[in-house]
Coordinates of C-alpha atoms in Angstrom, one line a residue:
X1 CA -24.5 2.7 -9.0
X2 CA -21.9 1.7 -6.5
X3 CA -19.9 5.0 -5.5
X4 CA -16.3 4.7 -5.0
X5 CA -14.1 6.8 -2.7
X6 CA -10.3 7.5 -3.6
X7 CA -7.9 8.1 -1.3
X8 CA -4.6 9.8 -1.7
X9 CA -1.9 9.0 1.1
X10 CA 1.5 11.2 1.1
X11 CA 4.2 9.7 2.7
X12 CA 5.7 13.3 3.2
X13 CA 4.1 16.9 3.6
X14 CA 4.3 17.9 0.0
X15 CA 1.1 19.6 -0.4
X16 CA 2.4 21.1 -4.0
X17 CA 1.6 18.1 -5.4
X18 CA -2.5 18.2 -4.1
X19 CA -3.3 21.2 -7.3
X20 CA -1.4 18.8 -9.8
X21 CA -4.0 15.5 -8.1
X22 CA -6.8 17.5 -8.3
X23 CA -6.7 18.6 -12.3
X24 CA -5.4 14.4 -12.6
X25 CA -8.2 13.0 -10.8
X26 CA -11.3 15.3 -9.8
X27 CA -12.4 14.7 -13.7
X28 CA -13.1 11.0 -13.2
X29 CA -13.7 10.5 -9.2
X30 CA -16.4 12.7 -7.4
X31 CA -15.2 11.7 -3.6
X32 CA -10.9 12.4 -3.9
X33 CA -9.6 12.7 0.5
X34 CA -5.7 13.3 0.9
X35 CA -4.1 11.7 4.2
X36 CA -0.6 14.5 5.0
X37 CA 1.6 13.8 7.5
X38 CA 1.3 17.3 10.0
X39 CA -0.5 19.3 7.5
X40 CA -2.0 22.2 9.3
X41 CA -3.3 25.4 7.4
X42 CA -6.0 25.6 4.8
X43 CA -5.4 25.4 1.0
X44 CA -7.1 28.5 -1.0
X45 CA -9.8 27.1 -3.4
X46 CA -9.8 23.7 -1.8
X47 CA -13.2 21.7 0.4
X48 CA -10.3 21.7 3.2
X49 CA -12.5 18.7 4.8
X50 CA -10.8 16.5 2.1
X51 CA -7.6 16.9 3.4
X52 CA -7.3 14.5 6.8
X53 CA -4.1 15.3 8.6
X54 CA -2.5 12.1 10.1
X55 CA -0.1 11.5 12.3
X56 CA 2.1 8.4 11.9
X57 CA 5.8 7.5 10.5
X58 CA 6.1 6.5 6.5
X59 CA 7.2 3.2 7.1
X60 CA 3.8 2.5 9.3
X61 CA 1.6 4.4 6.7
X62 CA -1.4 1.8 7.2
X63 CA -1.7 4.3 10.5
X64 CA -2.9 6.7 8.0
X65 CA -5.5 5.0 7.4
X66 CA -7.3 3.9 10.6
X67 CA -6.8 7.7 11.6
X68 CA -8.8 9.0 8.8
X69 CA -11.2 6.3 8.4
X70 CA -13.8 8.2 10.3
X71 CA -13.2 11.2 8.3
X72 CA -13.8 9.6 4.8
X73 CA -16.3 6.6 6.0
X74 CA -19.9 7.2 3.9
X75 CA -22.4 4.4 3.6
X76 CA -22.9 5.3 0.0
X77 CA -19.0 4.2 -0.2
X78 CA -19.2 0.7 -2.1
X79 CA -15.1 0.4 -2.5
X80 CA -11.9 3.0 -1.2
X81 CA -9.0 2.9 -3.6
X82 CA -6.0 3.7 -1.7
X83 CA -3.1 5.0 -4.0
X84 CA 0.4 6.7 -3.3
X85 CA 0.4 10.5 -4.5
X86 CA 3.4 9.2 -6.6
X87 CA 1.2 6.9 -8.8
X88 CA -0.4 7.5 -11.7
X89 CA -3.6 5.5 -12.2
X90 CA -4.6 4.3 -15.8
X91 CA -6.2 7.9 -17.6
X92 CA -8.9 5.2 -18.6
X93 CA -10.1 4.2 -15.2
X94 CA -12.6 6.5 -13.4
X95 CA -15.3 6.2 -10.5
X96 CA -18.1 4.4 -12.9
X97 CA -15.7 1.6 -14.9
X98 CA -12.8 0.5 -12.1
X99 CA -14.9 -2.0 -10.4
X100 CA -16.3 -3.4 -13.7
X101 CA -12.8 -3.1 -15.4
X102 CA -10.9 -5.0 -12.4
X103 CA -14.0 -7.4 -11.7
X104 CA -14.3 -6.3 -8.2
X105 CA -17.6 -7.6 -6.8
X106 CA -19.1 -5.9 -3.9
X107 CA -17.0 -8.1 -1.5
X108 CA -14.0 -8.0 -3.5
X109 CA -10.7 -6.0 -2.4
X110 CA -7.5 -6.3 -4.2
X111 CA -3.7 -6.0 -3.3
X112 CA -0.7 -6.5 -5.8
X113 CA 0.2 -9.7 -4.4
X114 CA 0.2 -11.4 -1.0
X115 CA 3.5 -13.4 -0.6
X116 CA 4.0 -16.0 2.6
X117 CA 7.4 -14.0 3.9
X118 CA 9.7 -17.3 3.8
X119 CA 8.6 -17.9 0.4
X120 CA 10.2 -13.8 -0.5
X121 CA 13.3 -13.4 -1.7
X122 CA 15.7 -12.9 1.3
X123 CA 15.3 -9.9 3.6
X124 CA 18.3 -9.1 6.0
X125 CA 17.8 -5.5 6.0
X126 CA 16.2 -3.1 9.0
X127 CA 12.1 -4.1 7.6
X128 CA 13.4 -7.5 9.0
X129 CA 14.0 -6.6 12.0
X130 CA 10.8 -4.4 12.0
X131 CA 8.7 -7.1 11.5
X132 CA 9.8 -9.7 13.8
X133 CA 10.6 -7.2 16.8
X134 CA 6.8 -5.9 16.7
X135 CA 5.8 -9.2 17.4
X136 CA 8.4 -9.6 20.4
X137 CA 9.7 -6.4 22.3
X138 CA 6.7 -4.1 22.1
X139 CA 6.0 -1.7 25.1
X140 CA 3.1 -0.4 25.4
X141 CA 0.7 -1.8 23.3
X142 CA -1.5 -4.8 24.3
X143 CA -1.9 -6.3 20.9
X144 CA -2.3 -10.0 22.0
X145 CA -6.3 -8.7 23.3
X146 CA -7.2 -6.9 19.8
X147 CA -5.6 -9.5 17.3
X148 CA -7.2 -13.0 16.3
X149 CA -5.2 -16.0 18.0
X150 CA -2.3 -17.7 16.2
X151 CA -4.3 -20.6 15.5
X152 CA -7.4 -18.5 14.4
X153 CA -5.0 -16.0 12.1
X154 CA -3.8 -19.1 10.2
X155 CA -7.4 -20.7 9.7
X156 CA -8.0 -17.1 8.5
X157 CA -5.3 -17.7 6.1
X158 CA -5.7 -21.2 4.8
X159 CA -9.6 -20.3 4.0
X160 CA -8.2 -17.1 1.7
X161 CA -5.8 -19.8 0.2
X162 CA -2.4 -18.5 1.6
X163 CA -0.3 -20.8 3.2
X164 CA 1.8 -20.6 6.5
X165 CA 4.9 -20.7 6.9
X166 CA 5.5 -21.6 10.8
X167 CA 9.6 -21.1 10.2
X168 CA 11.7 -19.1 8.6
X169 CA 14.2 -21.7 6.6
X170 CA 17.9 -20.7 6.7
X171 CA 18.3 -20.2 3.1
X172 CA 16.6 -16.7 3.5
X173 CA 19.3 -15.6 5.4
X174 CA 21.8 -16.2 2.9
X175 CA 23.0 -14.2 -0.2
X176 CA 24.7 -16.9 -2.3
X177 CA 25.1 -19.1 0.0
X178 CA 26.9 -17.0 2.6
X179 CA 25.6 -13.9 5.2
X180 CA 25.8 -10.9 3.2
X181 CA 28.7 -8.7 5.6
X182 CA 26.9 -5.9 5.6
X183 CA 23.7 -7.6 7.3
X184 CA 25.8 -9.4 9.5
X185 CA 24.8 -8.0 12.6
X186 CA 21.1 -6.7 12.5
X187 CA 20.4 -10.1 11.2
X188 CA 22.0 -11.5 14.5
X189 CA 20.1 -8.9 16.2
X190 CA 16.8 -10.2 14.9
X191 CA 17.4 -13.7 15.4
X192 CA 18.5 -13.0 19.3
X193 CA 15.1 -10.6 19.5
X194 CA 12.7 -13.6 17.6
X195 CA 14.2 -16.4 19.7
X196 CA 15.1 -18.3 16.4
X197 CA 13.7 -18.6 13.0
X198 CA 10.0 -19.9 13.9
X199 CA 7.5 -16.6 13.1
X200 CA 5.8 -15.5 15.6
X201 CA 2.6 -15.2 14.0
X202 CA 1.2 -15.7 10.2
X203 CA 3.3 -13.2 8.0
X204 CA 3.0 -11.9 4.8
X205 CA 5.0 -9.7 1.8
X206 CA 3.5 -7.0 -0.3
X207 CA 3.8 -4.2 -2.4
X208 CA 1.1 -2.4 -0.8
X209 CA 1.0 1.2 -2.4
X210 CA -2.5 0.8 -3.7
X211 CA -4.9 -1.0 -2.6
X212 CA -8.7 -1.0 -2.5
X213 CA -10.3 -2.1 0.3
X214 CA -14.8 -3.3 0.1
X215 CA -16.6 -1.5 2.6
X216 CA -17.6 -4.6 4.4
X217 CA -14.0 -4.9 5.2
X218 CA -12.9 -1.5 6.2
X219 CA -14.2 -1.2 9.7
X220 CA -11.9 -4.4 10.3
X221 CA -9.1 -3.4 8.4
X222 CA -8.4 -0.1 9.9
X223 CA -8.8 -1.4 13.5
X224 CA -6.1 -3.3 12.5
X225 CA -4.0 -1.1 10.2
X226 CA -4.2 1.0 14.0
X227 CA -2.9 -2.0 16.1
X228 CA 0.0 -3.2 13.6
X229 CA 1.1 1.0 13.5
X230 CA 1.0 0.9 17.2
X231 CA 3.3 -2.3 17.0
X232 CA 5.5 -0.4 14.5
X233 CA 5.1 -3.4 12.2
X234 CA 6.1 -2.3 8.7
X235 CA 3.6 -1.2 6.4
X236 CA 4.8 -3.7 3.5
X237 CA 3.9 -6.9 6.4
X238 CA 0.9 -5.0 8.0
X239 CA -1.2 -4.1 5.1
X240 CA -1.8 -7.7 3.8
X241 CA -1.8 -9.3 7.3
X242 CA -4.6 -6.5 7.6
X243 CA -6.4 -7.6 4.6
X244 CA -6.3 -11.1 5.2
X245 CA -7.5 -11.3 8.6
X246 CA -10.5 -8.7 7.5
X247 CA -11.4 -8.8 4.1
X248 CA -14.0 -11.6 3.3
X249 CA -11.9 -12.3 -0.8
X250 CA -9.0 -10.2 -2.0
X251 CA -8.0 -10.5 -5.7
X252 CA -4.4 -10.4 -7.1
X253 CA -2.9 -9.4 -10.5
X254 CA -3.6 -12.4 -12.4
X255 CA -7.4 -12.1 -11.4
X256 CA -8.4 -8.5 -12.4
X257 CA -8.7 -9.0 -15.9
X258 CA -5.5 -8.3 -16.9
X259 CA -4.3 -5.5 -14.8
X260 CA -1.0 -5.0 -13.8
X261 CA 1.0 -2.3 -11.8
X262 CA 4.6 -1.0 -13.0
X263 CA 7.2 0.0 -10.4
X264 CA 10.4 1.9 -11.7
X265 CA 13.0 1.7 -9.0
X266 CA 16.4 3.5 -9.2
X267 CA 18.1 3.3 -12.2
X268 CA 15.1 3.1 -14.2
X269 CA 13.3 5.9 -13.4
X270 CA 15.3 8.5 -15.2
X271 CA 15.1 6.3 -18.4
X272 CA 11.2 6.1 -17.7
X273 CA 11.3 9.8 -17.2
X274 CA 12.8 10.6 -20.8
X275 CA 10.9 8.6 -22.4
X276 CA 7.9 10.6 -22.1
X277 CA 10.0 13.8 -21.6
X278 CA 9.1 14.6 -18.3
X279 CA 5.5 15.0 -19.7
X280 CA 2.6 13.6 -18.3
X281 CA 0.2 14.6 -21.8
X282 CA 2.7 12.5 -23.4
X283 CA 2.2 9.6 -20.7
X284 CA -1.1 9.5 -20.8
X285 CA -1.3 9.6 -24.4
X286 CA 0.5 6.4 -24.7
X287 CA -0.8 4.8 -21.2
X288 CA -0.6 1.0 -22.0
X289 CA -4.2 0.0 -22.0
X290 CA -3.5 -2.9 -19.1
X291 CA -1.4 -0.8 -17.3
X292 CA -3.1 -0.1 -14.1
X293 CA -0.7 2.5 -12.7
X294 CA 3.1 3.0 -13.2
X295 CA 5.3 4.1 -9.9
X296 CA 6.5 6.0 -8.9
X297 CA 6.0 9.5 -10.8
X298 CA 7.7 12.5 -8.9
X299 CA 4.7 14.8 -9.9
X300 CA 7.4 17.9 -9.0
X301 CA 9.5 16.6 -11.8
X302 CA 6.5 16.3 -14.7
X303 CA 4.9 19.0 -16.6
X304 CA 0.9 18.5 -17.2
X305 CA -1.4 20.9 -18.8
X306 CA -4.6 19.8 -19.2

């Protein structure tokens, strides 16, 4: 049987939250690594070789990855589920049924979705700016030896299905027809720094807080997670740029059997938390059975007893 490895990645050093994971998770997954930012210590009652320091910012967190990947890499690893300490994974879904219950075959990885960035909704915040200024004002880092070409990062693309988008149209710089004030001048910024609208290389969208990645893949994709965090490209841009360029097929929802992830963002999050009264028994209790995680889930904020 095909032995899957999940991987836990803290954006911040709450190691409170690893006891809480553990009685969540070491039921249904035999191999469980955490990736801290800075952790340093030992944790009483814990195999302390499953908890991988790394050393990156949040907003780069693919860096996590390609540090650690020689930490967690085993040959008897078919697939590594990546998932936020902050998500909740489906109670029903364990190390013998995800692959089967997603239809991951053994050169199969999976992503949310992989959007072509002009085709988004428009972006004038700072991630803007973070993913077009990696491209032109690094220092330091050599990336134009490690990555594929232009040209052979958009054949990479157009084999996978995902078109590209050469130029960023002006619409996406708009909020109702005008430039949003408050974006005014990063947005000019970013358009000095990129020398215009045209991208300078293929570029992707995506929620990117899980992800699971075949082991073909993984050599390739951490190289690259490394070189995109050297770049400071953000995370959201990196990941699927990663994926694409390394993975041989990546499913989306809409292709894993009915799967889909639920994200809670501001306002919604303390109706979400009421609703199952700050209890995660009562969560899982009534997990939707297609559900395949719901984020994010302050675990400091939840009670769970079993």
């Amino acid at each position: 049987m095909e032995k899957v490895c999940l991987v836990i990645i803290f954006n911040h050093r709450f190691i409170e939250n690893i006891t809480v994971l553990e009685k969540i998770y070491a039921p249904r997954f035999s191999n469980i690594f955490y990736l801290i930012p800075f952790h340093t210590g030992e944790i009483e009652g814990m195999d302390n070789s499953r908890i991988i320091p790394v050393y990156e910012t949040s907003y780069c967190f693919q860096g996590y990855m390609a540090q650690a990947y020689d930490k967690i890499k085993r040959p008897e690893f078919s697939h590594y589920v990546f998932l936020g300490d902050d998500q909740i994974l489906n109670p029903e879904l364990n190390e013998k049924n995800l692959l089967n219950e997603l239809q991951l075959d053994s050169k199969d990885s999976f992503i949310k979705n992989i959007t072509p960035y002009a085709h988004s909704v428009g972006d004038q915040s700072n991630k803007l700016f973070h993913i077009l200024s990696a491209f032109r004002i690094n220092v330091g880092v050599s990336y134009e030896k490690e990555l594929p070409s232009c040209r052979e990062a958009a054949a990479k693309c157009k084999k996978l299905g995902y078109p590209v988008v050469e130029k960023l149209p002006l619409a996406f710089f708009l909020h109702k027809g005008y430039l949003h004030p408050k974006h005014f001048a990063l947005t000019i910024v970013t358009l000095a720094i990129n020398k215009g609208r045209t991208l300078p290389y293929p570029l992707f969208k995506s929620y990117a807080d899980m992800i699971i990645i075949d082991r073909f893949s993984m050599d390739e994709f951490c190289r690259l997670s490394g070189i995109f965090a050297a770049m400071n490209l953000f995370v959201e841009t990196a990941i699927p740029l990663a994926m694409i360029l390394a993975c041989t097929n990546i499913k989306t929802e809409g292709s894993i059997n009915g799967y889909y992830g639920v994200e809670k963002w501001r306002e919604e999050i303390p109706e979400f938390e009421r609703k199952y009264n700050h209890d995660l028994d009562v969560l899982f209790d009534q997990f939707e059975e297609k559900v395949l995680y719901y984020h994010p889930i302050k675990l400091s904020k939840w009670r769970y007893r079993t």
